[in-house]
Amino acid sequence: MKTAVYPGSFDPITNGHLDVIERALKIFDKLVIAVLENGNKECLFSSKERADMIKGATKGMRVEVEPFSGLLVDYLRKKKTSLVVRGLRAVSDFDYEFQMAIANKKLEPETETIFILTDKEYFYLSSTTVKELARNKANVSGFVPKNVELALRKRFS
Ligand code: PNS
């Protein structure tokens, strides 16, 4: 049974994240979606709200959704895996992702980060863009799952 952890802020989950999840499940038996709480970033949604939105959008998939805090390598140990999934979009993601992968490998040499290229449709899609659009009352239906669209509408009403 191959389990990998897909960590992130997911503030909120987008169709780009969902694309990565679906494709990662072609490689792994199970995916643990680890939602960062108490990170450096100021989030629009609480970690529980973010986790609940992911649960709503991934019903029936082989995933477990859980908030996590502290170091990712410690969380990996707790979940008894050394496999990390991250999505890669435009080239601009590379620097940040490379730094994180190297840092995690330094902390725990067993860690392997598997990068999944996001479908070109989602190449420039980010949670930040989605929030900006929703804040300005634009239609985000093509960018996020339905439950997230509703949550954004409610938050900015
Ligand atoms: O969606 P994000 O914000 O790009 O995800 C970043 C995340 C959660 C993967 C990263 O911030 C993280 O792993 N944080 C936990 C702290 C940690 O382990 N830091 C060391 C590696 S840089």
XYZ file of N, CA and C and ligand atoms in Angstrom:
493
model
N 0.859 -1.200 0.000
C 0.000 0.000 0.000
C 0.893 1.247 0.000
N 0.880 1.985 -1.093
C 1.730 3.181 -1.185
C 0.920 4.434 -0.844
N 1.338 5.063 0.259
C 0.663 6.279 0.695
C 1.608 7.460 0.526
N 1.088 8.562 -0.014
C 1.886 9.788 -0.112
C 1.132 10.916 0.569
N 1.895 11.910 0.993
C 1.296 13.086 1.626
C 1.329 14.252 0.637
N 0.201 14.912 0.474
C 0.122 16.113 -0.369
C -0.117 17.301 0.571
N 0.954 18.021 0.937
C 0.794 19.125 1.894
C 0.538 20.450 1.187
N -0.117 21.357 1.876
C -0.319 22.681 1.295
C -1.164 23.553 2.192
N -1.321 24.800 1.770
C -2.180 25.723 2.519
C -3.637 25.531 2.098
N -3.858 25.279 0.825
C -5.203 25.032 0.278
C -6.200 26.095 0.763
N -5.870 27.361 0.504
C -6.706 28.468 1.014
C -7.344 29.250 -0.131
N -8.323 28.725 -0.835
C -8.945 27.409 -0.690
C -8.419 26.444 -1.768
N -8.913 25.193 -1.699
C -8.574 24.211 -2.737
C -9.137 24.706 -4.089
N -8.358 24.514 -5.152
C -8.799 24.924 -6.503
C -8.898 23.688 -7.397
N -9.399 23.891 -8.612
C -9.447 22.781 -9.568
C -8.040 22.324 -9.959
N -7.070 23.214 -9.828
C -5.675 22.839 -10.100
C -5.194 21.820 -9.069
N -5.513 22.066 -7.783
C -5.166 21.095 -6.726
C -5.874 19.769 -6.990
N -7.153 19.859 -7.379
C -7.932 18.625 -7.617
C -7.325 17.802 -8.750
N -6.843 18.498 -9.764
C -6.186 17.836 -10.898
C -4.942 17.071 -10.400
N -4.184 17.715 -9.524
C -2.981 17.056 -8.965
C -3.396 15.837 -8.137
N -4.457 15.984 -7.345
C -4.930 14.876 -6.498
C -5.349 13.685 -7.371
N -6.140 13.965 -8.397
C -6.620 12.876 -9.271
C -5.455 12.169 -9.947
N -4.483 12.951 -10.374
C -3.351 12.328 -11.072
C -2.421 11.588 -10.118
N -2.288 12.118 -8.898
C -1.440 11.431 -7.901
C -2.054 10.080 -7.536
N -3.391 10.019 -7.561
C -4.058 8.759 -7.204
C -3.888 7.681 -8.275
N -3.348 8.060 -9.438
C -3.010 7.050 -10.449
C -1.682 6.381 -10.092
N -0.924 7.058 -9.241
C 0.396 6.540 -8.861
C 0.357 5.888 -7.479
N -0.389 6.529 -6.563
C -0.408 6.055 -5.177
C -1.754 5.427 -4.815
N -1.719 4.522 -3.835
C -2.961 3.872 -3.392
C -3.806 4.831 -2.567
N -3.103 5.670 -1.798
C -3.823 6.590 -0.916
C -3.053 7.904 -0.814
N -3.800 8.980 -0.701
C -3.181 10.298 -0.558
C -3.676 10.937 0.740
N -2.731 11.374 1.549
C -3.101 12.121 2.749
C -2.947 13.598 2.401
N -4.051 14.319 2.416
C -3.984 15.748 2.096
C -3.804 16.496 3.412
N -2.623 17.063 3.574
C -2.243 17.672 4.849
C -2.367 19.190 4.738
N -3.282 19.736 5.523
C -3.618 21.159 5.441
C -2.838 21.924 6.514
N -1.959 22.809 6.076
C -1.103 23.524 7.040
C -1.911 24.477 7.916
N -1.725 24.324 9.248
C -2.321 25.316 10.154
C -1.193 26.084 10.825
N -1.455 27.285 11.238
C -0.446 28.145 11.862
C 0.789 28.344 10.986
N 0.594 28.456 9.679
C 1.736 28.736 8.799
C 2.081 30.214 8.822
N 3.038 30.632 7.983
C 3.418 32.051 7.934
C 2.360 32.889 7.228
N 1.613 32.189 6.354
C 0.653 32.938 5.548
C -0.619 33.248 6.343
N -1.132 34.426 6.117
C -2.437 34.800 6.680
C -3.502 34.142 5.790
N -4.346 33.297 6.369
C -5.321 32.588 5.533
C -6.714 33.210 5.628
N -7.446 33.070 4.532
C -8.829 33.562 4.504
C -9.735 32.615 5.287
N -9.457 31.308 5.166
C -10.272 30.290 5.834
C -9.464 29.616 6.943
N -10.148 29.181 8.004
C -9.462 28.462 9.086
C -9.032 27.093 8.554
N -8.121 26.437 9.283
C -7.653 25.127 8.789
C -8.815 24.128 8.741
N -9.760 24.262 9.674
C -10.909 23.350 9.664
C -11.795 23.619 8.442
N -12.002 24.896 8.151
C -12.810 25.234 6.962
C -12.121 24.727 5.693
N -10.801 24.909 5.638
C -10.055 24.468 4.443
C -10.136 22.951 4.303
N -9.977 22.244 5.433
C -10.038 20.776 5.400
C -11.435 20.312 5.008
N -12.458 20.973 5.564
C -13.847 20.576 5.243
C -14.153 20.783 3.762
N -13.632 21.868 3.198
C -13.868 22.121 1.765
C -13.200 21.036 0.917
N -12.015 20.612 1.342
C -11.319 19.547 0.592
C -12.103 18.247 0.700
N -12.578 17.957 1.923
C -13.372 16.731 2.113
C -14.591 16.751 1.191
N -15.257 17.893 1.119
C -16.441 18.027 0.274
C -16.130 17.829 -1.205
N -14.929 18.247 -1.604
C -14.565 18.194 -3.034
C -13.927 16.864 -3.429
N -13.617 16.026 -2.439
C -12.898 14.774 -2.772
C -13.683 13.532 -2.313
N -14.979 13.702 -2.173
C -15.821 12.579 -1.706
C -15.631 11.368 -2.615
N -15.469 10.194 -2.028
C -15.342 8.958 -2.809
C -13.930 8.698 -3.304
N -13.007 9.645 -3.097
C -11.621 9.429 -3.532
C -10.831 8.774 -2.403
N -9.716 8.142 -2.753
C -8.900 7.440 -1.751
C -7.999 8.441 -1.007
N -8.657 9.360 -0.295
C -7.884 10.380 0.407
C -8.281 10.472 1.877
N -7.331 10.980 2.654
C -7.607 11.316 4.055
C -7.228 12.790 4.157
N -8.053 13.589 4.779
C -7.758 15.022 4.871
C -7.543 15.368 6.335
N -6.434 16.044 6.620
C -6.108 16.299 8.017
C -5.299 17.591 8.133
N -5.601 18.437 9.116
C -4.743 19.593 9.348
C -3.409 19.136 9.949
N -2.321 19.857 9.667
C -1.050 19.538 10.319
C -0.331 20.827 10.672
N 0.538 20.737 11.695
C 1.352 21.905 12.048
C 2.761 21.406 12.328
N 3.701 22.315 12.396
C 5.091 21.916 12.630
C 5.759 21.514 11.330
N 6.807 20.700 11.461
C 7.585 20.332 10.275
C 6.913 19.210 9.484
N 7.012 19.331 8.164
C 6.422 18.306 7.304
C 7.084 16.943 7.543
N 8.412 16.950 7.739
C 9.107 15.658 7.924
C 8.607 14.923 9.183
N 8.243 15.685 10.207
C 7.697 15.043 11.421
C 6.327 14.447 11.137
N 5.562 15.175 10.338
C 4.235 14.677 9.974
C 4.360 13.419 9.113
N 5.339 13.403 8.225
C 5.548 12.220 7.368
C 5.856 10.996 8.233
N 6.666 11.226 9.234
C 7.032 10.123 10.144
C 5.768 9.584 10.823
N 4.933 10.500 11.256
C 3.679 10.110 11.919
C 2.794 9.294 10.971
N 2.791 9.654 9.698
C 1.943 8.956 8.724
C 2.653 7.742 8.109
N 3.876 7.469 8.587
C 4.659 6.306 8.144
C 4.884 6.276 6.631
N 5.248 7.428 6.086
C 5.618 7.490 4.671
C 6.733 8.516 4.500
N 7.482 8.397 3.401
C 8.514 9.404 3.121
C 8.210 10.076 1.777
N 7.006 9.852 1.255
C 6.649 10.358 -0.072
C 5.785 11.617 0.002
N 6.237 12.642 -0.718
C 5.527 13.925 -0.730
C 5.114 14.232 -2.168
N 3.888 14.667 -2.354
C 3.426 15.087 -3.680
C 3.291 16.602 -3.683
N 3.800 17.219 -4.743
C 3.566 18.654 -4.928
C 3.243 18.901 -6.388
N 2.380 19.864 -6.634
C 2.045 20.219 -8.013
C 3.018 21.277 -8.503
N 3.358 21.206 -9.784
C 4.233 22.229 -10.384
C 3.471 22.904 -11.505
N 3.402 24.209 -11.432
C 2.729 24.955 -12.507
C 3.791 25.639 -13.353
N 3.717 26.945 -13.431
C 4.665 27.684 -14.258
C 6.080 27.570 -13.684
N 7.054 27.972 -14.472
C 8.467 27.908 -14.077
C 8.697 28.604 -12.742
N 7.897 29.642 -12.489
C 8.080 30.429 -11.273
C 7.914 29.603 -10.001
N 7.234 28.472 -10.072
C 7.080 27.605 -8.899
C 8.379 26.894 -8.536
N 9.237 26.732 -9.525
C 10.348 25.803 -9.371
C 11.281 26.153 -8.210
N 11.663 27.427 -8.121
C 12.621 27.862 -7.112
C 12.165 27.495 -5.695
N 10.925 27.866 -5.397
C 10.311 27.634 -4.090
C 10.199 26.129 -3.816
N 9.738 25.396 -4.811
C 9.555 23.954 -4.640
C 10.890 23.246 -4.455
N 11.895 23.695 -5.213
C 13.221 23.104 -5.135
C 13.799 23.320 -3.729
N 13.647 24.541 -3.226
C 14.144 24.865 -1.876
C 13.477 23.990 -0.825
N 12.161 23.814 -0.939
C 11.438 23.005 0.062
C 11.865 21.539 -0.010
N 11.970 21.034 -1.245
C 12.339 19.627 -1.407
C 13.728 19.369 -0.834
N 14.653 20.302 -1.091
C 16.026 20.145 -0.588
C 16.040 20.243 0.945
N 15.289 21.216 1.479
C 15.241 21.390 2.939
C 14.700 20.116 3.597
N 13.636 19.562 3.025
C 13.041 18.347 3.607
C 14.003 17.167 3.523
N 14.761 17.107 2.438
C 15.706 15.997 2.269
C 16.881 16.131 3.239
N 17.252 17.399 3.520
C 18.328 17.647 4.503
C 17.865 17.211 5.889
N 16.610 17.548 6.204
C 16.069 17.206 7.522
C 15.849 15.704 7.660
N 15.420 15.079 6.568
C 15.140 13.636 6.588
C 15.511 13.062 5.202
N 16.712 12.470 5.085
C 17.221 12.043 3.778
C 16.323 11.059 3.025
N 15.449 10.358 3.746
C 14.554 9.396 3.079
C 13.447 10.080 2.265
N 13.211 11.354 2.535
C 12.086 12.058 1.900
C 12.243 12.145 0.384
N 11.211 11.769 -0.322
C 11.201 11.916 -1.783
C 10.020 12.798 -2.161
N 10.292 13.867 -2.909
C 9.204 14.730 -3.370
C 8.903 14.405 -4.832
N 7.674 14.087 -5.088
C 7.247 13.750 -6.456
C 6.447 14.925 -6.993
N 6.957 15.514 -8.089
C 6.277 16.672 -8.669
C 5.344 16.236 -9.786
N 4.134 16.728 -9.704
C 3.156 16.425 -10.746
C 2.865 17.712 -11.502
N 3.065 17.667 -12.812
C 2.829 18.872 -13.610
C 1.331 19.105 -13.717
N 0.924 20.295 -13.331
C -0.489 20.651 -13.418
C -0.895 20.741 -14.892
N -2.097 20.306 -15.189
C -2.610 20.420 -16.550
C -2.500 21.879 -17.011
N -2.227 22.063 -18.315
C -1.988 23.433 -18.819
C -3.184 24.368 -18.579
N -4.351 23.776 -18.461
C -5.548 24.571 -18.172
C -5.427 25.320 -16.832
N -4.653 24.731 -15.927
C -4.554 25.313 -14.578
C -3.183 25.937 -14.323
N -2.433 26.134 -15.383
C -1.042 26.566 -15.230
C -0.892 27.877 -14.468
N -1.836 28.781 -14.664
C -1.702 30.069 -14.002
C -2.755 30.275 -12.921
N -3.358 29.173 -12.496
C -4.407 29.252 -11.484
C -3.799 29.103 -10.089
N -4.145 30.015 -9.199
C -3.674 29.887 -7.816
C -4.799 30.286 -6.874
N -4.676 29.855 -5.617
C -5.679 30.227 -4.610
C -5.717 31.741 -4.463
N -4.559 32.372 -4.574
C -4.480 33.832 -4.432
C -5.304 34.521 -5.519
N -5.152 34.050 -6.768
C -5.921 34.630 -7.875
C -7.417 34.435 -7.647
N -7.768 33.224 -7.239
C -9.184 32.906 -7.024
C -9.778 33.832 -5.956
N -9.033 34.052 -4.871
C -9.542 34.917 -3.800
C -9.717 36.354 -4.286
N -8.746 36.798 -5.098
C -8.796 38.157 -5.645
C -10.036 38.329 -6.532
N -10.289 37.309 -7.350
C -11.451 37.358 -8.237
C -12.744 37.364 -7.417
N -12.807 36.444 -6.449
C -14.030 36.312 -5.646
C -14.285 37.586 -4.836
N -13.201 38.168 -4.323
C -13.331 39.406 -3.535
C -13.975 40.512 -4.385
N -13.666 40.470 -5.679
C -14.199 41.489 -6.590
C -15.438 41.009 -7.351
N -16.062 39.985 -6.763
C -17.359 39.473 -7.253
C -17.310 38.896 -8.677
N -16.141 38.431 -9.113
C -16.054 37.794 -10.434
C -16.523 36.343 -10.316
N -16.860 35.761 -11.447
C -17.330 34.380 -11.466
C -16.122 33.431 -11.406
N -16.070 32.588 -10.371
C -14.924 31.679 -10.221
C -15.332 30.219 -10.456
N -16.502 30.028 -11.069
C -17.038 28.662 -11.181
C -16.122 27.712 -11.960
N -15.335 28.221 -12.886
C -14.459 27.325 -13.652
C -13.160 27.007 -12.929
N -12.927 27.674 -11.811
C -11.631 27.571 -11.144
C -11.627 26.738 -9.873
N -12.806 26.624 -9.253
C -12.891 25.922 -7.966
C -14.099 24.984 -7.951
N -14.077 23.963 -7.077
C -15.253 23.106 -6.945
C -16.451 23.918 -6.442
N -17.651 23.376 -6.684
C -18.894 24.092 -6.358
C -18.951 24.512 -4.879
N -18.582 23.596 -3.968
C -18.685 23.926 -2.538
C -17.764 25.096 -2.168
N -16.628 25.192 -2.858
C -15.692 26.293 -2.586
C -16.242 27.606 -3.152
N -16.843 27.497 -4.327
C -17.446 28.686 -4.945
C -18.484 29.298 -3.979
N -19.303 28.416 -3.396
C -20.333 28.890 -2.468
C -19.716 29.500 -1.214
N -18.665 28.853 -0.699
C -17.998 29.353 0.513
C -17.363 30.726 0.256
N -16.797 30.905 -0.930
C -16.175 32.196 -1.272
C -17.244 33.283 -1.386
N -18.350 32.905 -2.022
C -19.432 33.880 -2.199
C -19.937 34.354 -0.838
N -20.066 33.387 0.085
C -20.556 33.693 1.429
C -19.547 34.593 2.170
N -18.262 34.243 2.040
C -17.228 35.000 2.763
C -17.154 36.452 2.307
N -17.384 36.662 1.011
C -17.261 38.022 0.475
C -18.598 38.729 0.272
N -19.686 38.169 0.872
C -20.999 38.799 0.642
C -21.195 39.989 1.583
O 0.422 25.542 -0.444
P 1.739 26.033 0.067
O 1.536 27.226 0.976
O 2.712 26.331 -1.042
O 2.344 24.831 0.953
C 3.551 25.000 1.663
C 3.840 23.817 2.633
C 2.679 23.603 3.569
C 4.089 22.574 1.834
C 5.137 24.206 3.414
O 4.999 25.495 3.936
C 5.447 23.235 4.557
O 5.751 22.085 4.335
N 5.364 23.750 5.802
C 5.644 22.989 6.995
C 6.924 23.480 7.664
C 8.154 22.772 7.137
O 8.239 21.561 7.179
N 9.123 23.548 6.624
C 10.361 22.980 6.112
C 10.336 22.771 4.635
S 10.546 24.314 3.809
